[in-house]
Tab-separated table of C-alpha atoms in Angstrom:
chain	number	residue	atom	x	y	z
B	1	MET	CA	58.800	97.271	47.470
B	2	TRP	CA	61.267	98.730	50.024
B	3	GLN	CA	64.188	98.036	47.663
B	4	LEU	CA	62.353	99.794	44.825
B	5	ALA	CA	61.651	102.847	47.014
B	6	THR	CA	65.309	102.936	48.067
B	7	ASN	CA	66.499	102.837	44.437
B	8	ILE	CA	64.136	105.680	43.484
B	9	PHE	CA	65.317	107.745	46.441
B	10	PHE	CA	69.005	107.404	45.589
B	11	HIS	CA	68.298	108.023	41.905
B	12	PHE	CA	66.748	111.415	42.626
B	13	TYR	CA	69.279	112.095	45.404
B	14	HIS	CA	72.259	111.820	43.024
B	15	ARG	CA	70.322	113.655	40.320
B	16	GLY	CA	69.631	116.495	42.703
B	17	LYS	CA	73.274	116.797	43.649
B	18	LYS	CA	74.233	116.926	40.001
B	19	GLN	CA	71.672	119.641	39.255
B	20	THR	CA	72.884	121.675	42.259
B	21	LYS	CA	76.383	121.527	40.859
B	22	ASN	CA	75.098	122.568	37.431
B	23	ARG	CA	73.296	125.593	38.874
B	24	GLU	CA	76.491	126.700	40.557
B	25	SER	CA	78.272	126.598	37.208
B	26	GLY	CA	75.403	128.496	35.488
B	27	ARG	CA	74.164	125.512	33.458
B	28	GLY	CA	70.825	124.545	35.000
B	29	ARG	CA	68.814	121.506	34.141
B	30	GLY	CA	66.073	123.611	32.635
B	31	GLU	CA	68.368	125.018	29.922
B	32	ARG	CA	69.574	121.568	28.890
B	33	ASP	CA	65.981	120.259	28.688
B	34	MET	CA	64.973	123.210	26.532
B	35	ALA	CA	67.942	122.625	24.253
B	36	SER	CA	66.951	118.991	23.748
B	37	SER	CA	63.224	119.645	23.287
B	38	SER	CA	63.571	120.298	19.545
B	39	SER	CA	64.666	116.691	18.924
B	40	SER	CA	62.210	114.966	21.290
B	41	THR	CA	58.649	113.967	20.383
B	42	VAL	CA	57.437	114.161	23.997
B	43	ASN	CA	59.501	116.403	26.291
B	44	PHE	CA	59.102	115.855	29.995
B	45	TYR	CA	60.434	119.334	30.694
B	46	GLN	CA	60.711	120.183	34.324
B	47	PRO	CA	61.258	123.907	35.023
B	48	SER	CA	63.925	124.931	37.465
B	49	VAL	CA	62.735	125.842	40.925
B	50	SER	CA	64.442	128.595	42.903
B	51	LEU	CA	65.489	126.829	46.043
B	52	PRO	CA	68.267	127.673	48.449
B	53	ILE	CA	71.436	125.974	47.291
B	54	SER	CA	72.515	123.529	49.876
B	55	SER	CA	74.217	120.200	49.948
B	56	SER	CA	72.621	119.117	53.216
B	57	PRO	CA	70.680	115.812	53.228
B	58	ASN	CA	67.580	117.673	54.396
B	59	HIS	CA	67.725	119.889	51.326
B	60	HIS	CA	67.960	116.898	48.988
B	61	HIS	CA	65.102	115.154	50.769
B	62	LYS	CA	62.855	118.205	50.175
B	63	LEU	CA	64.015	118.452	46.582
B	64	LEU	CA	63.204	114.765	46.033
B	65	HIS	CA	59.723	115.199	47.520
B	66	SER	CA	59.059	118.262	45.367
B	67	ARG	CA	60.125	116.523	42.182
B	68	LEU	CA	58.075	113.399	42.936
B	69	SER	CA	54.947	115.528	43.517
B	70	PHE	CA	55.578	117.488	40.327
B	71	ALA	CA	56.116	114.279	38.298
B	72	ALA	CA	52.843	112.768	39.577
B	73	SER	CA	50.773	115.846	38.747
B	74	PHE	CA	52.522	116.294	35.382
B	75	ASN	CA	51.907	112.656	34.361
B	76	SER	CA	48.238	112.904	35.429
B	77	CYS	CA	47.786	116.037	33.337
B	78	LEU	CA	49.584	114.472	30.369
B	79	SER	CA	47.429	111.311	30.580
B	80	PHE	CA	44.256	113.413	30.609
B	81	ARG	CA	45.373	115.417	27.570
B	82	LEU	CA	46.358	112.255	25.656
B	83	ASP	CA	42.958	110.684	26.423
B	84	GLN	CA	41.237	113.847	25.163
B	85	SER	CA	43.359	113.770	22.026
B	86	ARG	CA	42.486	110.127	21.310
B	87	LEU	CA	38.766	110.764	21.884
B	88	GLY	CA	38.810	113.791	19.591
B	89	SER	CA	40.593	111.781	16.915
B	90	ARG	CA	37.995	109.005	17.062
B	91	LEU	CA	35.131	111.515	16.823
B	92	ARG	CA	36.713	113.267	13.849
B	93	LYS	CA	37.177	109.947	12.035
B	94	SER	CA	33.581	108.919	12.678
B	95	GLN	CA	32.125	112.164	11.346
B	96	SER	CA	31.822	112.944	7.672
B	97	PRO	CA	32.203	116.517	6.386
B	98	ASN	CA	28.446	116.673	5.838
B	99	THR	CA	27.446	115.453	9.289
B	100	PRO	CA	24.517	117.604	10.545
B	101	ASN	CA	24.736	119.439	13.847
B	102	PHE	CA	22.052	117.369	15.556
B	103	VAL	CA	21.869	113.799	16.830
B	104	VAL	CA	18.975	111.401	16.293
B	105	VAL	CA	18.695	109.484	19.533
B	106	ALA	CA	16.524	106.705	18.188
B	107	SER	CA	14.717	105.905	14.970
B	108	ALA	CA	11.751	103.613	15.027
B	109	LYS	CA	9.940	102.240	12.053
B	110	ALA	CA	6.469	103.771	11.643
B	111	ASP	CA	3.539	101.494	12.450
B	112	PRO	CA	1.777	100.111	9.362
B	113	LEU	CA	-1.604	101.531	8.424
B	114	LYS	CA	-4.743	99.988	9.881
B	115	VAL	CA	-7.927	100.809	7.975
B	116	MET	CA	-11.566	99.771	8.180
B	117	ILE	CA	-13.969	100.302	5.297
B	118	SER	CA	-17.713	100.124	5.791
B	119	GLY	CA	-20.764	100.409	3.600
B	120	ALA	CA	-24.002	98.721	2.758
B	121	PRO	CA	-24.031	95.661	0.481
B	122	ALA	CA	-22.991	96.620	-3.088
B	123	SER	CA	-21.692	100.027	-2.003
B	124	GLY	CA	-18.420	99.257	-3.807
B	125	LYS	CA	-16.215	98.133	-0.900
B	126	GLY	CA	-14.619	95.281	-2.836
B	127	THR	CA	-13.655	97.509	-5.775
B	128	GLN	CA	-12.180	100.215	-3.542
B	129	CYS	CA	-10.316	97.658	-1.425
B	130	GLU	CA	-8.508	96.394	-4.535
B	131	LEU	CA	-7.392	99.931	-5.404
B	132	ILE	CA	-6.283	100.651	-1.826
B	133	LYS	CA	-4.414	97.359	-1.608
B	134	LYS	CA	-2.624	98.012	-4.908
B	135	LYS	CA	-1.346	101.453	-3.879
B	136	TYR	CA	-0.692	101.039	-0.162
B	137	GLY	CA	0.177	97.329	0.089
B	138	LEU	CA	-2.286	96.605	2.903
B	139	VAL	CA	-3.568	93.086	3.547
B	140	HIS	CA	-7.218	92.924	2.466
B	141	ILE	CA	-9.363	91.037	4.970
B	142	ALA	CA	-13.039	90.637	4.124
B	143	ALA	CA	-15.204	89.171	6.860
B	144	GLY	CA	-17.696	88.003	4.241
B	145	ASP	CA	-14.975	86.049	2.412
B	146	LEU	CA	-13.899	84.395	5.661
B	147	LEU	CA	-17.484	83.348	6.317
B	148	ARG	CA	-18.049	82.091	2.782
B	149	ALA	CA	-14.844	80.043	3.024
B	150	GLU	CA	-16.240	78.403	6.167
B	151	ILE	CA	-19.512	77.735	4.381
B	152	ALA	CA	-17.714	76.215	1.379
B	153	SER	CA	-15.721	73.933	3.679
B	154	ALA	CA	-19.014	72.670	5.187
B	155	SER	CA	-17.669	73.210	8.706
B	156	GLU	CA	-19.935	73.498	11.738
B	157	ASN	CA	-19.270	77.242	11.933
B	158	GLY	CA	-19.994	77.505	8.196
B	159	ARG	CA	-23.303	75.715	8.536
B	160	ARG	CA	-24.409	77.939	11.410
B	161	ALA	CA	-23.230	81.086	9.604
B	162	LYS	CA	-25.193	80.178	6.476
B	163	GLU	CA	-28.440	79.898	8.449
B	164	TYR	CA	-28.077	83.488	9.682
B	165	MET	CA	-26.933	84.874	6.331
B	166	GLU	CA	-29.907	83.330	4.480
B	167	LYS	CA	-32.193	85.221	6.869
B	168	GLY	CA	-30.317	88.473	6.293
B	169	GLN	CA	-29.159	88.508	9.910
B	170	LEU	CA	-25.715	89.121	11.388
B	171	VAL	CA	-23.649	86.059	12.172
B	172	PRO	CA	-23.146	85.728	15.977
B	173	ASN	CA	-19.972	87.219	17.396
B	174	GLU	CA	-18.697	83.930	18.791
B	175	ILE	CA	-18.357	82.700	15.199
B	176	VAL	CA	-17.105	85.695	13.231
B	177	VAL	CA	-15.099	87.696	15.812
B	178	MET	CA	-12.619	84.894	16.425
B	179	MET	CA	-12.210	84.318	12.697
B	180	VAL	CA	-11.394	87.987	12.112
B	181	LYS	CA	-9.093	88.154	15.147
B	182	GLU	CA	-7.035	85.166	13.990
B	183	ARG	CA	-6.670	86.666	10.511
B	184	LEU	CA	-5.591	90.079	11.823
B	185	LEU	CA	-2.894	88.442	13.970
B	186	ARG	CA	-1.176	86.712	11.062
B	187	PRO	CA	2.357	87.995	10.304
B	188	ASP	CA	1.489	89.514	6.903
B	189	ALA	CA	-1.233	91.712	8.405
B	190	GLN	CA	0.952	92.715	11.366
B	191	GLN	CA	3.927	93.672	9.175
B	192	ASN	CA	2.192	95.309	6.200
B	193	GLY	CA	-0.912	96.733	7.839
B	194	TRP	CA	-4.473	95.643	7.217
B	195	LEU	CA	-7.639	96.734	5.440
B	196	LEU	CA	-10.688	95.274	7.157
B	197	ASP	CA	-13.590	95.106	4.703
B	198	GLY	CA	-17.216	95.155	5.884
B	199	TYR	CA	-16.428	94.586	9.540
B	200	PRO	CA	-17.397	95.366	12.264
B	201	ARG	CA	-21.106	95.527	11.476
B	202	SER	CA	-22.419	96.045	15.001
B	203	LEU	CA	-21.403	97.850	18.177
B	204	SER	CA	-20.752	94.547	19.943
B	205	GLN	CA	-18.362	93.454	17.166
B	206	ALA	CA	-16.580	96.816	17.247
B	207	THR	CA	-16.277	96.636	21.041
B	208	ALA	CA	-14.897	93.093	20.862
B	209	LEU	CA	-12.223	94.182	18.356
B	210	LYS	CA	-11.271	97.120	20.553
B	211	GLU	CA	-10.898	94.833	23.559
B	212	PHE	CA	-8.560	92.633	21.496
B	213	GLY	CA	-6.444	95.732	20.740
B	214	PHE	CA	-7.467	96.277	17.106
B	215	GLN	CA	-7.948	100.016	16.632
B	216	PRO	CA	-8.040	101.490	13.094
B	217	ASP	CA	-6.240	104.645	12.023
B	218	LEU	CA	-9.066	105.507	9.637
B	219	PHE	CA	-12.690	104.379	9.305
B	220	ILE	CA	-14.005	104.846	5.744
B	221	VAL	CA	-17.747	104.850	5.026
B	222	LEU	CA	-19.095	104.524	1.476
B	223	ASP	CA	-22.388	106.403	1.271
B	224	VAL	CA	-24.813	105.146	-1.432
B	225	PRO	CA	-28.647	105.567	-1.602
B	226	GLU	CA	-30.679	102.408	-1.030
B	227	GLU	CA	-32.341	102.246	-4.462
B	228	ILE	CA	-28.944	102.206	-6.181
B	229	LEU	CA	-27.738	99.508	-3.795
B	230	VAL	CA	-30.644	97.187	-4.644
B	231	ASP	CA	-30.003	97.634	-8.362
B	232	ARG	CA	-26.305	96.883	-7.909
B	233	VAL	CA	-26.898	93.735	-5.859
B	234	VAL	CA	-29.499	92.123	-8.073
B	235	GLY	CA	-27.369	92.521	-11.201
B	236	ARG	CA	-24.096	91.451	-9.556
B	237	ARG	CA	-22.344	88.298	-10.771
B	238	SER	CA	-18.987	86.637	-10.059
B	239	ASP	CA	-16.603	84.580	-12.183
B	240	PRO	CA	-15.792	81.302	-10.367
B	241	VAL	CA	-12.583	80.928	-12.400
B	242	THR	CA	-10.966	84.338	-11.850
B	243	GLY	CA	-13.006	85.611	-8.874
B	244	LYS	CA	-13.718	88.863	-10.741
B	245	ILE	CA	-16.991	90.641	-9.983
B	246	TYR	CA	-19.210	91.765	-12.866
B	247	HIS	CA	-22.528	93.580	-13.165
B	248	LEU	CA	-24.944	92.707	-15.928
B	249	LYS	CA	-25.764	96.401	-16.474
B	250	TYR	CA	-22.813	98.504	-15.289
B	251	SER	CA	-19.854	96.161	-15.864
B	252	PRO	CA	-20.817	93.301	-18.191
B	253	PRO	CA	-18.441	90.383	-18.943
B	254	GLU	CA	-16.006	90.729	-21.845
B	255	THR	CA	-17.007	87.556	-23.711
B	256	GLU	CA	-19.939	85.156	-24.070
B	257	GLU	CA	-17.719	82.410	-22.639
B	258	ILE	CA	-17.240	84.353	-19.394
B	259	ALA	CA	-20.932	85.301	-19.276
B	260	ALA	CA	-21.922	81.635	-19.508
B	261	ARG	CA	-19.999	80.660	-16.394
B	262	LEU	CA	-20.960	83.592	-14.138
B	263	THR	CA	-22.723	82.783	-10.872
B	264	GLN	CA	-24.917	84.733	-8.476
B	265	ARG	CA	-24.396	84.715	-4.723
B	266	PHE	CA	-27.203	82.982	-2.837
B	267	ASP	CA	-27.936	86.175	-0.886
B	268	ASP	CA	-27.881	88.552	-3.892
B	269	THR	CA	-31.625	88.501	-4.461
B	270	GLU	CA	-33.869	91.549	-4.054
B	271	GLU	CA	-35.688	90.072	-1.056
B	272	LYS	CA	-32.520	89.183	0.834
B	273	VAL	CA	-30.674	92.381	-0.008
B	274	LYS	CA	-33.491	94.440	1.489
B	275	LEU	CA	-33.258	92.406	4.691
B	276	ARG	CA	-29.494	92.975	4.756
B	277	LEU	CA	-29.918	96.703	4.183
B	278	GLN	CA	-32.405	96.900	7.049
B	279	THR	CA	-29.930	95.141	9.370
B	280	HIS	CA	-27.097	97.347	8.164
B	281	ASN	CA	-28.999	100.575	8.785
B	282	GLN	CA	-29.969	99.466	12.287
B	283	ASN	CA	-26.343	98.917	13.299
B	284	VAL	CA	-24.269	101.379	11.306
B	285	GLU	CA	-24.904	104.428	13.488
B	286	ALA	CA	-23.849	102.567	16.635
B	287	VAL	CA	-20.596	101.479	14.954
B	288	LEU	CA	-19.897	105.012	13.716
B	289	SER	CA	-20.322	106.366	17.246
B	290	LEU	CA	-17.258	104.360	18.305
B	291	TYR	CA	-15.099	105.664	15.449
B	292	GLU	CA	-16.555	109.141	14.875
B	293	ASP	CA	-13.204	110.892	15.467
B	294	ILE	CA	-11.504	108.983	12.644
B	295	THR	CA	-14.443	108.528	10.238
B	296	VAL	CA	-14.332	109.739	6.629
B	297	LYS	CA	-17.572	109.586	4.605
B	298	VAL	CA	-17.131	109.108	0.860
B	299	ASN	CA	-19.681	109.588	-1.910
B	300	GLY	CA	-19.977	106.071	-3.327
B	301	THR	CA	-22.235	106.958	-6.284
B	302	LEU	CA	-19.368	108.445	-8.321
B	303	PRO	CA	-17.244	106.464	-10.818
B	304	LYS	CA	-14.814	104.138	-9.032
B	305	GLN	CA	-11.725	106.257	-9.794
B	306	ASP	CA	-13.404	109.357	-8.357
B	307	VAL	CA	-14.417	107.413	-5.266
B	308	PHE	CA	-10.845	106.208	-4.860
B	309	ALA	CA	-9.522	109.758	-5.255
B	310	GLN	CA	-11.449	110.737	-2.103
B	311	ILE	CA	-10.107	107.747	-0.175
B	312	ASP	CA	-6.562	108.273	-1.479
B	313	SER	CA	-6.644	111.904	-0.345
B	314	ALA	CA	-7.635	110.881	3.196
B	315	LEU	CA	-4.943	108.186	3.432
B	316	SER	CA	-2.236	110.469	1.995
B	317	LYS	CA	-3.110	113.169	4.513
B	318	LEU	CA	-2.867	110.632	7.339
B	319	LEU	CA	0.584	109.501	6.207
B	320	GLU	CA	1.807	113.104	5.851
B	321	GLU	CA	0.681	113.891	9.403
B	322	ARG	CA	2.519	110.802	10.672
B	323	LYS	CA	5.665	111.780	8.811
B	324	ALA	CA	5.551	115.308	10.233
B	325	ARG	CA	5.146	113.974	13.791
B	326	SER	CA	7.968	111.477	13.274
B	327	GLY	CA	10.264	114.199	11.937
B	328	SER	CA	9.578	116.549	14.843
B	329	LEU	CA	10.414	113.781	17.341
B	330	ALA	CA	13.641	112.785	15.557
B	331	VAL	CA	15.255	116.254	15.556
């Protein structure tokens, strides 16, 4: 280190003496640097400093100190400017000519829709769920189908559920709530959104779902008078091959072959449907009280396409509001 410092000192010492001699002959260092600047890419030009001309060692020591200080500050400034230049170059390369003048800090995918649809038996929930599923891609989850699957499998839960359903009563929460919860937590429902059909049917079921973290974005209620509901239920039939629902009066089967194989649900009799309607009416108001801020009532007596038009309008409005909120946050 000492040897290096000594070499630097004598380098500038002899350089200073040479420049002093040049000044005396009228050819300063500054002029020579300016003359050579046209052929140099980076010119470390050092302007001449008016100092008393002296050949004393003290003079050269001061001159050396001055030039070292100037070189340090000049190199620092040059480094800063080069760094700025590189940064500006990178930014210009990364920006296209059409880059907008704002920056989106983060972009998060919008949460999928979560919808509940409610209505008395034969109010048309199944038909409307198919139309909603087709347009919006939601996973259709029908609590009744989950229960009937348990009954068909002859499981213990299915046997107990059938006893309550034959009496027109609600299946206890400890049976149905866990079934619905497990279905809602499956990946397809979490990724695509869900459409919960005919559930919850009581305040306790709605409260249990809320405690599990299942909160709908929209609660749709199909409103149909009771006399029409009874007529719809009694004439309702299903095709065990295709699963399609028919009605002997309003939507009869296409062929005699299909008509011959149609079946009636065990609880689609006039006596049982009236018991179910009574249970439904006793619980529906309590359920609506929990979702009154997001409830949309739909006239379910209209043709199915007109009913769907009302539902579609409500869902489209919800999505537009979400898009507007998302856009305002992104800018």
